[in-house]
PDB file of C-alpha atoms and ligand atoms in Angstrom:
ATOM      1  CA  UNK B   1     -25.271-129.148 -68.989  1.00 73.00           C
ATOM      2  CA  UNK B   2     -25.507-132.689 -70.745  1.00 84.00           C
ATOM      3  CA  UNK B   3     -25.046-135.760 -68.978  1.00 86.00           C
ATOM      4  CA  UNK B   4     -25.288-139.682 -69.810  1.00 90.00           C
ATOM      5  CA  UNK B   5     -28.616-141.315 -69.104  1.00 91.00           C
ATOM      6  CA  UNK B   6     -26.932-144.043 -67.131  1.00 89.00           C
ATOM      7  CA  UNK B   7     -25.187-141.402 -65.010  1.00 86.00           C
ATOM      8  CA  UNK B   8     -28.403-139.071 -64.152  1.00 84.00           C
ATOM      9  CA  UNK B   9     -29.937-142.696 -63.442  1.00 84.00           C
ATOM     10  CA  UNK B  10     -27.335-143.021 -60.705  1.00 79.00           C
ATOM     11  CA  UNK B  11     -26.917-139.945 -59.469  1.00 73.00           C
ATOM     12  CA  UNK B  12     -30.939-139.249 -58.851  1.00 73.00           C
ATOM     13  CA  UNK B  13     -30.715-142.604 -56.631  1.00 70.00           C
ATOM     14  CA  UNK B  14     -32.867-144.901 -59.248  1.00 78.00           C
ATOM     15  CA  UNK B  15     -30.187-147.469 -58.975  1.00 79.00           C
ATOM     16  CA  UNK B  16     -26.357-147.971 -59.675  1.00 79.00           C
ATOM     17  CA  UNK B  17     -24.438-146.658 -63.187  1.00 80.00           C
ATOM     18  CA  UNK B  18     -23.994-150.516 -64.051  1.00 83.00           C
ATOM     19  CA  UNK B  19     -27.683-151.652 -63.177  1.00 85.00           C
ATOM     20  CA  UNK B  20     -28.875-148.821 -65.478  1.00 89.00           C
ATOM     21  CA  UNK B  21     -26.826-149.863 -68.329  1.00 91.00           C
ATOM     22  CA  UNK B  22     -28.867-152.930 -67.912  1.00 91.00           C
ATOM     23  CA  UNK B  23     -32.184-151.055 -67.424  1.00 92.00           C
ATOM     24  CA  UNK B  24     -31.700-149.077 -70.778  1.00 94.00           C
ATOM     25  CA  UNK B  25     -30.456-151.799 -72.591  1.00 93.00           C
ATOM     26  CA  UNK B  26     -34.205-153.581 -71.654  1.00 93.00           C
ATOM     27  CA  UNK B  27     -36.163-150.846 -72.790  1.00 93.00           C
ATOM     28  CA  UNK B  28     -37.087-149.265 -69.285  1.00 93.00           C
ATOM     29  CA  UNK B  29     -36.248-145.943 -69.241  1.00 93.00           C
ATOM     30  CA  UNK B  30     -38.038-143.076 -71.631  1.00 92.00           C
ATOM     31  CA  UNK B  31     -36.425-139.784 -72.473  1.00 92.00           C
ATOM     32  CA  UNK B  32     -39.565-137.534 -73.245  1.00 88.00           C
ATOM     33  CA  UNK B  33     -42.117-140.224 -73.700  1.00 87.00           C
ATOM     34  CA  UNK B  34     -39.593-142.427 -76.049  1.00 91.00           C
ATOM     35  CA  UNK B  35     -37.673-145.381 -75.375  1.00 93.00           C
ATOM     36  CA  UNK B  36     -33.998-144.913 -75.604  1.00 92.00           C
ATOM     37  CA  UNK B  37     -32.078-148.231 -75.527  1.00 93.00           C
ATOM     38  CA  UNK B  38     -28.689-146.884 -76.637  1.00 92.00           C
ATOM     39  CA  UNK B  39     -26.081-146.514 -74.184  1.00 90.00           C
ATOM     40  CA  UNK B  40     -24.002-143.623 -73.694  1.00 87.00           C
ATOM     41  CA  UNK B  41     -26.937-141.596 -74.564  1.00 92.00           C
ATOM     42  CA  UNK B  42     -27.064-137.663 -73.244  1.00 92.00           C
ATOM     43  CA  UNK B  43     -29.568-136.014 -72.360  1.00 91.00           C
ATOM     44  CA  UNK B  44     -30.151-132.494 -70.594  1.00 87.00           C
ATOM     45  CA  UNK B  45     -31.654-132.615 -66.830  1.00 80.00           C
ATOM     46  CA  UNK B  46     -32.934-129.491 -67.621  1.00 74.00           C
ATOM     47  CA  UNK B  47     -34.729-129.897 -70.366  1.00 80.00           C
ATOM     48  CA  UNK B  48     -35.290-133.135 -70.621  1.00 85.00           C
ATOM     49  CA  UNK B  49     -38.118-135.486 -68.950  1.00 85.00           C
ATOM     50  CA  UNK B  50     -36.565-138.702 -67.925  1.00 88.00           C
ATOM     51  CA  UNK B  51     -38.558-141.884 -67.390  1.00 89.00           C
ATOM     52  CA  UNK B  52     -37.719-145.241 -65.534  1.00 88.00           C
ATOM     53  CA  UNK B  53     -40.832-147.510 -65.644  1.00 89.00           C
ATOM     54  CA  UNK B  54     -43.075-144.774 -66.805  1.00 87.00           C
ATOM     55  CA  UNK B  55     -42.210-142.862 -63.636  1.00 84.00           C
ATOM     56  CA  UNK B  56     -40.445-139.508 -64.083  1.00 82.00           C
ATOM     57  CA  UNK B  57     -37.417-139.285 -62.211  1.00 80.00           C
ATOM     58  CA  UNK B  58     -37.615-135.643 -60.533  1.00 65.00           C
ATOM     59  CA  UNK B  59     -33.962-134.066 -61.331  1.00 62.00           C
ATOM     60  CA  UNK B  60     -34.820-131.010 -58.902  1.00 54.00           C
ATOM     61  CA  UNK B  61     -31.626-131.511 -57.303  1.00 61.00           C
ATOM     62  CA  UNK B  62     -29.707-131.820 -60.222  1.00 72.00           C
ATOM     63  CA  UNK B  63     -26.852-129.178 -60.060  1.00 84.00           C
ATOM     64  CA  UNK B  64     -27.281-126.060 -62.798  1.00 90.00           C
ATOM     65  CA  UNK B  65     -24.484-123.780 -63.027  1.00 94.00           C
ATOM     66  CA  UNK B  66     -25.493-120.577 -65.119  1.00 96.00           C
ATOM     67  CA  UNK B  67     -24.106-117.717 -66.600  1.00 97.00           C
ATOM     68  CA  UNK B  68     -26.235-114.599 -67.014  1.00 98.00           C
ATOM     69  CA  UNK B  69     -25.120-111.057 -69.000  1.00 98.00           C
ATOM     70  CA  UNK B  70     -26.975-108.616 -66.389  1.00 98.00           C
ATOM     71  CA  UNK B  71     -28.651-105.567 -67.713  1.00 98.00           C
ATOM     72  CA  UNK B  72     -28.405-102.395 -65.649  1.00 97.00           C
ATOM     73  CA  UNK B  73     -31.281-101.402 -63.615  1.00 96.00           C
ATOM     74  CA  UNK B  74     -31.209-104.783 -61.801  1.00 96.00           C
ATOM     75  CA  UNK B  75     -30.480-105.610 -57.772  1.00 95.00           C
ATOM     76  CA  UNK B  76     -28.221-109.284 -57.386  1.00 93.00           C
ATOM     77  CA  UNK B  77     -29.866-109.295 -53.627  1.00 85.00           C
ATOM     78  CA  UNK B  78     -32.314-111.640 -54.191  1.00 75.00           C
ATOM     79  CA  UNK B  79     -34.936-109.877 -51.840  1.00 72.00           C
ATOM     80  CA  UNK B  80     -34.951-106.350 -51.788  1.00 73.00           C
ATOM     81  CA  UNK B  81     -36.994-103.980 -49.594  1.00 76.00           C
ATOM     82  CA  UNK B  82     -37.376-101.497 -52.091  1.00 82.00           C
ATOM     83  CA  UNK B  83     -39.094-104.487 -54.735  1.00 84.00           C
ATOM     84  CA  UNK B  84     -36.531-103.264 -57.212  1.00 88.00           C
ATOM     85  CA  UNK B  85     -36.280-105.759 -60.436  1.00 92.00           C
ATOM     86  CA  UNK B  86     -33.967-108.574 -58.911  1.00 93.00           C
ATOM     87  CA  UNK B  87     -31.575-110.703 -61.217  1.00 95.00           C
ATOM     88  CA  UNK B  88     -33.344-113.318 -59.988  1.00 92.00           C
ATOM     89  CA  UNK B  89     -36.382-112.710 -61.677  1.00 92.00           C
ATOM     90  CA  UNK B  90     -34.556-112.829 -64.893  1.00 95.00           C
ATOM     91  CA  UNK B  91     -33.637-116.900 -64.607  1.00 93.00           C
ATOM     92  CA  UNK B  92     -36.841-118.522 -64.526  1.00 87.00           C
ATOM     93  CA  UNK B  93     -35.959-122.427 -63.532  1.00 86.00           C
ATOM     94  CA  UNK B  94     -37.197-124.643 -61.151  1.00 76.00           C
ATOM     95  CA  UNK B  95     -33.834-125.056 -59.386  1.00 80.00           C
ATOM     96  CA  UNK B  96     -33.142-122.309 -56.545  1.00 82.00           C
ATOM     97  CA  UNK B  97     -30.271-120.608 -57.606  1.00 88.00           C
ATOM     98  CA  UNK B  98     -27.908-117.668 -56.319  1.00 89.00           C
ATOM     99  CA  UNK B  99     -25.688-115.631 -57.521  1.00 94.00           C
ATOM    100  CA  UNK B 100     -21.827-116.105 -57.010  1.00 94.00           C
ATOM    101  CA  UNK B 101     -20.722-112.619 -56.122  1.00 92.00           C
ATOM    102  CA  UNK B 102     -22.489-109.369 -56.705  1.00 93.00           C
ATOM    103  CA  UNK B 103     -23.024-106.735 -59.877  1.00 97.00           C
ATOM    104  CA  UNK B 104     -24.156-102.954 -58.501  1.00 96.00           C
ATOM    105  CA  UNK B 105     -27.462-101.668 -59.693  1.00 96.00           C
ATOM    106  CA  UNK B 106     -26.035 -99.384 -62.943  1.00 97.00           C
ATOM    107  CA  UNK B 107     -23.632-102.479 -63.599  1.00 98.00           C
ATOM    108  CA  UNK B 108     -24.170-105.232 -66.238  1.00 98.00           C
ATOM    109  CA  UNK B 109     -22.454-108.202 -67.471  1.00 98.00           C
ATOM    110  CA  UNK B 110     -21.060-111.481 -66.180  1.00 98.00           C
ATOM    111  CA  UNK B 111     -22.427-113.224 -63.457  1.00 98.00           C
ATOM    112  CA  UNK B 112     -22.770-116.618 -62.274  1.00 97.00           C
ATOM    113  CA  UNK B 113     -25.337-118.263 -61.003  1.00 95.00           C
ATOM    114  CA  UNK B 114     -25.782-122.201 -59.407  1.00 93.00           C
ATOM    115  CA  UNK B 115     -27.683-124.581 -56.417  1.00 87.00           C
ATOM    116  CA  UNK B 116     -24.093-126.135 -55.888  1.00 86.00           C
ATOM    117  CA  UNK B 117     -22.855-124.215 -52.655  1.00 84.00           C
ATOM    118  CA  UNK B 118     -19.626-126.095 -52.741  1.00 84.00           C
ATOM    119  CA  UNK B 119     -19.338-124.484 -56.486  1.00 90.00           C
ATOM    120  CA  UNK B 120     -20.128-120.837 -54.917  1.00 90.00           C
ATOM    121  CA  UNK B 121     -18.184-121.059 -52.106  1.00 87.00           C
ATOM    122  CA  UNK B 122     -14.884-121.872 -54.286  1.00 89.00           C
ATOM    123  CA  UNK B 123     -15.194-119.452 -57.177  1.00 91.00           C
ATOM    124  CA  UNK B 124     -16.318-116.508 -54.864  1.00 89.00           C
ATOM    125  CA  UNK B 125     -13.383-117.459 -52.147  1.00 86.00           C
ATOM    126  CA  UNK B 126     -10.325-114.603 -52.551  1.00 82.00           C
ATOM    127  CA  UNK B 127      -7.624-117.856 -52.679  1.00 84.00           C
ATOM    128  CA  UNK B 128      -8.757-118.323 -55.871  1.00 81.00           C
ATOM    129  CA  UNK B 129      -8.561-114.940 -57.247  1.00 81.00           C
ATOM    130  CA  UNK B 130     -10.526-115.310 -60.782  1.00 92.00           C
ATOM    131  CA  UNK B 131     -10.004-112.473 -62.907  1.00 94.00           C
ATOM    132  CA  UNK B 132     -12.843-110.557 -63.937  1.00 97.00           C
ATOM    133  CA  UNK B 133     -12.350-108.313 -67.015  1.00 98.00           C
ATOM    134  CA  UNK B 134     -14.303-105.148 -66.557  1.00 98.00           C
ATOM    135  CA  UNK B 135     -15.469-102.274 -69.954  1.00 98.00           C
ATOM    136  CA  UNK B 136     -15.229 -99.181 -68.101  1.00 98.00           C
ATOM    137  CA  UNK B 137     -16.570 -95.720 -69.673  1.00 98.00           C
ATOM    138  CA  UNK B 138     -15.224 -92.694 -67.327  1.00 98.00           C
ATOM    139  CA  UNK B 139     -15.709 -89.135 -68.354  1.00 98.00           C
ATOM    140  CA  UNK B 140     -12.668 -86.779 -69.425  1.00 98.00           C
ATOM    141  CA  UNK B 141      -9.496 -87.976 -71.543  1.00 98.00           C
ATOM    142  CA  UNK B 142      -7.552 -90.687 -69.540  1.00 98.00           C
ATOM    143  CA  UNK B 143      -3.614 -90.275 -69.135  1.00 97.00           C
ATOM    144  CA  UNK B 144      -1.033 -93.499 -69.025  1.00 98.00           C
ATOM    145  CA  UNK B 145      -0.215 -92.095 -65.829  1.00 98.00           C
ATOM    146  CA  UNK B 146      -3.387 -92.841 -64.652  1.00 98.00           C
ATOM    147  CA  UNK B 147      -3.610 -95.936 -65.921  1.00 98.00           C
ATOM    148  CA  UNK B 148      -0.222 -97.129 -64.581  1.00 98.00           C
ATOM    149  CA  UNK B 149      -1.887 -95.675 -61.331  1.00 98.00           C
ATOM    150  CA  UNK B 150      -4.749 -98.177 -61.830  1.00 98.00           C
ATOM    151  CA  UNK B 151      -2.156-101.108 -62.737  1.00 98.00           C
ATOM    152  CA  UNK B 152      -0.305-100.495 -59.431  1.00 98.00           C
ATOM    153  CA  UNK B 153      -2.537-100.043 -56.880  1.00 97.00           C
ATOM    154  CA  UNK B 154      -4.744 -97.198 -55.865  1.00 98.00           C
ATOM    155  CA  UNK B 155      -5.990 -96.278 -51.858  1.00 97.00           C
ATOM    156  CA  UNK B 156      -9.598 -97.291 -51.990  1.00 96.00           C
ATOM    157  CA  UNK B 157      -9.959 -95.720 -48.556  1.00 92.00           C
ATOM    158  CA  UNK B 158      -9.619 -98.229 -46.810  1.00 88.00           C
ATOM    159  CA  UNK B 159      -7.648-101.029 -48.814  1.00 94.00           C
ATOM    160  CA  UNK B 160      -5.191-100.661 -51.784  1.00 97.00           C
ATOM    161  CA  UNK B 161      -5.752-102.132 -54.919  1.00 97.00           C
ATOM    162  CA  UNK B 162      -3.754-105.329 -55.807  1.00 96.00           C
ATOM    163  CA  UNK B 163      -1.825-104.766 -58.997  1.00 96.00           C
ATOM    164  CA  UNK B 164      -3.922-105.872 -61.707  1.00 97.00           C
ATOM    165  CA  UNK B 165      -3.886-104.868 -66.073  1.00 98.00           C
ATOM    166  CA  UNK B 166      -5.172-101.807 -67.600  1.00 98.00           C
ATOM    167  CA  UNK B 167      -5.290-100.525 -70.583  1.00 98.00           C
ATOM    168  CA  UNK B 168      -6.788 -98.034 -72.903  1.00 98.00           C
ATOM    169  CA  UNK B 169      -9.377 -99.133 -75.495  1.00 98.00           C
ATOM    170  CA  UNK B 170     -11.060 -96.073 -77.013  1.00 98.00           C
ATOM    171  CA  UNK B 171     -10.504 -91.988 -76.764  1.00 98.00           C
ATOM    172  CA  UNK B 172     -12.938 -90.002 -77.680  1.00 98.00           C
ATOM    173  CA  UNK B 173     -12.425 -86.359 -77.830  1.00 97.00           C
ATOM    174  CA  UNK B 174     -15.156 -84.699 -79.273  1.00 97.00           C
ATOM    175  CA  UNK B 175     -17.513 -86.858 -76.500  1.00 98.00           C
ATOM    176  CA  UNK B 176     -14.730 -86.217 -73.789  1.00 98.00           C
ATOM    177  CA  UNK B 177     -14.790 -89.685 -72.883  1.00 98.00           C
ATOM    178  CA  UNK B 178     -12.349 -92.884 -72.368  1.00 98.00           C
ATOM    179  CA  UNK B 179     -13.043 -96.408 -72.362  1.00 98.00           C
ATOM    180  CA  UNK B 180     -10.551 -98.581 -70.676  1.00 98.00           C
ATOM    181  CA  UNK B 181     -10.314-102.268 -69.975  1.00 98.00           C
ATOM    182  CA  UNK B 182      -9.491-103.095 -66.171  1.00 98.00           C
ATOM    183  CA  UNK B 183      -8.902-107.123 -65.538  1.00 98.00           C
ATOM    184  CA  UNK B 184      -8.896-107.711 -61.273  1.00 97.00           C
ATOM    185  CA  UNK B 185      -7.956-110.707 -59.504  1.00 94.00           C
ATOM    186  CA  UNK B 186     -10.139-109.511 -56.369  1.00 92.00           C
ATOM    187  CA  UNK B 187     -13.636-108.226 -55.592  1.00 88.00           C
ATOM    188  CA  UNK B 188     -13.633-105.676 -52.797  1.00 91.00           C
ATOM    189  CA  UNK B 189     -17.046-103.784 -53.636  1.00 91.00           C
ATOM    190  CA  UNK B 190     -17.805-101.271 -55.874  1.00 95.00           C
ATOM    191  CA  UNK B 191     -14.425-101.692 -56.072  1.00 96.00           C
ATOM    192  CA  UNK B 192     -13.689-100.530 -60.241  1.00 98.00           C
ATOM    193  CA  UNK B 193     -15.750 -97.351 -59.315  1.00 97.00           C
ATOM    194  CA  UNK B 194     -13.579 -96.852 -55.970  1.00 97.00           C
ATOM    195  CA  UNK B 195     -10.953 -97.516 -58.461  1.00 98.00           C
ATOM    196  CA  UNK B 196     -11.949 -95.024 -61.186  1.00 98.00           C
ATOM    197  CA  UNK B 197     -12.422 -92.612 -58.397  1.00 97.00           C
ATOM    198  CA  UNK B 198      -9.374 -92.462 -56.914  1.00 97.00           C
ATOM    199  CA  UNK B 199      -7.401 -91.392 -59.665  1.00 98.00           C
ATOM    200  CA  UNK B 200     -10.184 -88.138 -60.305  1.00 97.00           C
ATOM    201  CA  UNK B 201     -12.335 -90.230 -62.960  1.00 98.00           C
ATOM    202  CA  UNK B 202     -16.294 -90.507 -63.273  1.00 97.00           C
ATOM    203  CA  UNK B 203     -17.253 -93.785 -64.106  1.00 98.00           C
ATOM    204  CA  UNK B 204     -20.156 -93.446 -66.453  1.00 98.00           C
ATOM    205  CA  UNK B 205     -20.902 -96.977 -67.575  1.00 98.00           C
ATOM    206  CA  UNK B 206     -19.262-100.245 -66.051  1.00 98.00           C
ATOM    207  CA  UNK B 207     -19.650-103.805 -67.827  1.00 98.00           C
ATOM    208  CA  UNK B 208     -17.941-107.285 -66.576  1.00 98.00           C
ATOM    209  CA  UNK B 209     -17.353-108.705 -70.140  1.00 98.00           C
ATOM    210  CA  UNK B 210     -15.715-111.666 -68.339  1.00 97.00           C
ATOM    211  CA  UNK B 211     -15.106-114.188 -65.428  1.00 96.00           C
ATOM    212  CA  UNK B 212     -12.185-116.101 -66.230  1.00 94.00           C
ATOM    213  CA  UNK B 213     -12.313-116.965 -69.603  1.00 94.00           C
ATOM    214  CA  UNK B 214     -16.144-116.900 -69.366  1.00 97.00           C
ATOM    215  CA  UNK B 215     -17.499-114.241 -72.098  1.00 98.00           C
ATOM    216  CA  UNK B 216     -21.006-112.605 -72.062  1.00 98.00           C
ATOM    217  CA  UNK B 217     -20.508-111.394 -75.960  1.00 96.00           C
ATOM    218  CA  UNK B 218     -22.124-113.918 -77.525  1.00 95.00           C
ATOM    219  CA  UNK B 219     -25.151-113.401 -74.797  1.00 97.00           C
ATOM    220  CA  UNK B 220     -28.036-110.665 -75.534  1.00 97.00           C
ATOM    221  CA  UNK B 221     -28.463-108.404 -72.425  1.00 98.00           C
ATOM    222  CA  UNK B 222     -31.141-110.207 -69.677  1.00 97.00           C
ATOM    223  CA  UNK B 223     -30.648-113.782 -71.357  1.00 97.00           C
ATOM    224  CA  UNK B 224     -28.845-116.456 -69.799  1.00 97.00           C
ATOM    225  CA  UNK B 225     -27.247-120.080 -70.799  1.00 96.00           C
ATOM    226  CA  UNK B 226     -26.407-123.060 -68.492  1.00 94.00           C
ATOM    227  CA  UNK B 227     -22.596-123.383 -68.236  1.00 94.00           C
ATOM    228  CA  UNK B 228     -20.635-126.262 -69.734  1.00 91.00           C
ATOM    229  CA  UNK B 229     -19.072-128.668 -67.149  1.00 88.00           C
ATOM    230  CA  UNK B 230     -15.586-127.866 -69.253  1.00 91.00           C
ATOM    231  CA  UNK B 231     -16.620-124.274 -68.209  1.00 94.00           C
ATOM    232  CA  UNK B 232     -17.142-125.311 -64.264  1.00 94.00           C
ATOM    233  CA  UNK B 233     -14.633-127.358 -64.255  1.00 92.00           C
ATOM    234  CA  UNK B 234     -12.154-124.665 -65.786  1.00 92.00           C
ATOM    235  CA  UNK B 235     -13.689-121.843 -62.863  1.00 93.00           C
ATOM    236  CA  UNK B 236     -12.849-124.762 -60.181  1.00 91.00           C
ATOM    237  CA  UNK B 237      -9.242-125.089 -61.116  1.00 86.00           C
ATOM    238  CA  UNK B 238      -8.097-121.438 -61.059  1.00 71.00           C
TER     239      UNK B 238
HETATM  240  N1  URA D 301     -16.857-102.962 -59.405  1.00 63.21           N
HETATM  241  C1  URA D 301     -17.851-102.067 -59.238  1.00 63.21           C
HETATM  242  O1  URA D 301     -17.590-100.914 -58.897  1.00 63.21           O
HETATM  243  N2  URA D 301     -19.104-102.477 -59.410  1.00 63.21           N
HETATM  244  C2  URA D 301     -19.444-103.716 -59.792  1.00 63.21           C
HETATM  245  O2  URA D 301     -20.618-104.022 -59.952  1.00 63.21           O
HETATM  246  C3  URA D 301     -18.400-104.635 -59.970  1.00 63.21           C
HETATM  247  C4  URA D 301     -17.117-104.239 -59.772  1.00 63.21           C
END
């Protein structure tokens, strides 16, 4: 995420917003080895080696907020006694990041990553009920009744479902399969295969195309991109 020089200045404790103005205005602080004397500058703390007085400022703590499309056949625990591949493995930074929320195993798609905790604890907290949008593949030919089962509520076993939207997106017969679209405002877990299961259907493939507004499409499988502060700022007001 991009930020002004004279604000990553401040915020990494070299000295005050106004003071660096100053600074960069005399020539003292380097963005990758070259003098940048314009104010209002931006530069990436990621990517970007920042210089006051030929000294690089260390932006470790700099906050990253991250959004990953998971491929199947990863763990989100970040440690796992069985050394399965872990999500983690897949974001390869310097900043020690977590997830926000979990993805099952055979599950792939949106998820979130940061360092903020503040960040995590708010977009994973039920209050604030972000919808995730969810491409589920089930075996056999779906019915509307089912799917005004799923929009209403189904007994999970031991909760039931808060309403939520459904709807159809692809039949096919000869393949005896249905695709349907399934946008929750809650995460109870495994909860869409719970879901799937309770009104008789197999799920056989389960991707979260969305968090919010927040799309993987435009992301290949396994890659990842940092999120931009419109974007955090837009998962902090839901
Ligand atoms: N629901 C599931 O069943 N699994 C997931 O990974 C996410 C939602």
């Amino acid at each position: 995420m991009e930020e002004r020089l004279q604000k990553f200045l401040s915020s990494n404790g070299v000295c005050s917003r106004r003071k660096a103005e100053e600074y960069i205005l005399a020539g003292k602080v380097k963005v990758n080895g070259k003098e940048v004397t314009k104010l209002g500058t931006k530069i990436n703390p990621e990517t970007d080696q920042i210089y006051f007085e030929n000294k690089l400022i260390s932006n470790e703590t700099n906050k990253v907020y991250i959004l990953l499309n998971k491929p199947i056949g990863y763990v989100t625990t970040l440690k796992d006694q069985f050394n399965r591949n872990s999500v983690i493995d897949l974001i390869k930074i310097k900043q020690k990041v977590v997830p926000a929320g979990r993805l099952d195993m055979y599950t792939s798609g949106a998820l979130i990553f940061s360092n903020d905790g503040d960040f995590i604890y708010k977009i994973t907290h039920p209050k604030h009920e972000i919808s995730k949008t969810y491409q589920v593949t089930v075996k056999g030919i779906i019915t509307l009744e089912e799917i005004e089962k799923l929009k209403n509520g189904v007994d999970i076993g031991d909760y039931i479902t808060k309403k939520c939207e459904a709807k159809i997106m692809k039949i096919d017969k000869e393949k005896d399969i249905s695709r349907v679209e399934l946008v929750i405002h809650e995460g109870k877990n495994r909860q869409v295969r719970h879901m799937c299961e309770a009104i008789g259907k197999k799920v056989l493939a389960l991707h979260r195309s969305k968090i919010g507004s927040l799309s993987v499409k435009d992301l290949k499988l396994g890659t990842w991109r940092y999120l931009k502060k419109s974007e955090v700022d837009m998962l902090l007001k839901n």
